[in-house]
Coordinates of C-alpha atoms in Angstrom, one line a residue:
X228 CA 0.7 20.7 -15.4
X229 CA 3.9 19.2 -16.6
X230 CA 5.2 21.9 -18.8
X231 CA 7.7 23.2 -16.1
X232 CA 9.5 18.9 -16.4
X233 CA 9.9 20.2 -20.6
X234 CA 12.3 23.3 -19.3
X235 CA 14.7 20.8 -17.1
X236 CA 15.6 19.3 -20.8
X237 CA 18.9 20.3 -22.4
X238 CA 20.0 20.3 -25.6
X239 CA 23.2 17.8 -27.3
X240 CA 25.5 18.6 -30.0
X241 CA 23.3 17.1 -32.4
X242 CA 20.2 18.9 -31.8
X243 CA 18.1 16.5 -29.7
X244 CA 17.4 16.7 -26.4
X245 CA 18.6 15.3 -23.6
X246 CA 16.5 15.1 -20.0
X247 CA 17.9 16.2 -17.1
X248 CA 16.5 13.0 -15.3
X249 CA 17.1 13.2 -11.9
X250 CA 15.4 16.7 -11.7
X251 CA 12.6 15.5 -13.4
X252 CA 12.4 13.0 -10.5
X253 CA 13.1 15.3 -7.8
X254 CA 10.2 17.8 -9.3
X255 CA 7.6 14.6 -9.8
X256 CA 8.6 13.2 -6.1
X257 CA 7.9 16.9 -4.4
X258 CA 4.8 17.6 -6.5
X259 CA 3.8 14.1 -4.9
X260 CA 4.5 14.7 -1.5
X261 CA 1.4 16.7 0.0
X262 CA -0.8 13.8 -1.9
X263 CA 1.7 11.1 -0.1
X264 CA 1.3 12.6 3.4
X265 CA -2.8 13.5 2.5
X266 CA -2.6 9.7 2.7
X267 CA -1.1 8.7 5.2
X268 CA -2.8 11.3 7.6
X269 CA -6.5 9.8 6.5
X270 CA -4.7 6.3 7.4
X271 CA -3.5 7.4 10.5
X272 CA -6.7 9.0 11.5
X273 CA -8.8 5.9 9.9
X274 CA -6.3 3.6 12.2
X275 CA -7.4 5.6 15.3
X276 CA -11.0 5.5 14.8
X277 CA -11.3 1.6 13.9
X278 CA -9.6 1.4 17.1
X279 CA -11.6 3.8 19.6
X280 CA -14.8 2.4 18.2
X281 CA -13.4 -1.5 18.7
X282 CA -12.1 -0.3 22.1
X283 CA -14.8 1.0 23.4
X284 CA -17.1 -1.2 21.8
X285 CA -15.8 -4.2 24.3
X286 CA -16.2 -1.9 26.9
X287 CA -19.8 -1.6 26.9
X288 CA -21.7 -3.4 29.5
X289 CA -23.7 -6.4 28.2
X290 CA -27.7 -6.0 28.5
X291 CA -29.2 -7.7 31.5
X292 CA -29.9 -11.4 30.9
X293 CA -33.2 -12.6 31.8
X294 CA -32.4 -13.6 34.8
X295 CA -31.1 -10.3 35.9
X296 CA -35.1 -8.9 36.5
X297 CA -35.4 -11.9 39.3

């Protein structure tokens, strides 16, 4: 999965190499965006239910009391 971030390296004088770090970070940060907005959709949509069902919840009419049947 990560093999394509090992490419991005180059190499110094002396043979070792060096990372390219800020395209590492760019690759890692758009491999992590469809997770990141995955997310924050099921949060959004979570959000929106808790409220319709509190919502509507309070809208209910109460149950006759028993007095009501008099």
């Amino acid at each position: 999965m990560y093999n394509h971030l090992s490419s991005s390296a180059i190499v110094t004088s002396d043979g070792a190499p060096q990372p390219r770090l800020r395209e590492m970070v760019e690759q890692l940060v758009l491999a992590a965006v469809p997770e990141f907005l995955g997310a924050l959709a099921a949060a959004v949509v979570i959000a929106a239910a808790t409220w319709s069902w509190r919502h509507f919840r309070n809208q209910l009419p109460s149950p006759p009391g028993p007095d009501a049947s008099q």
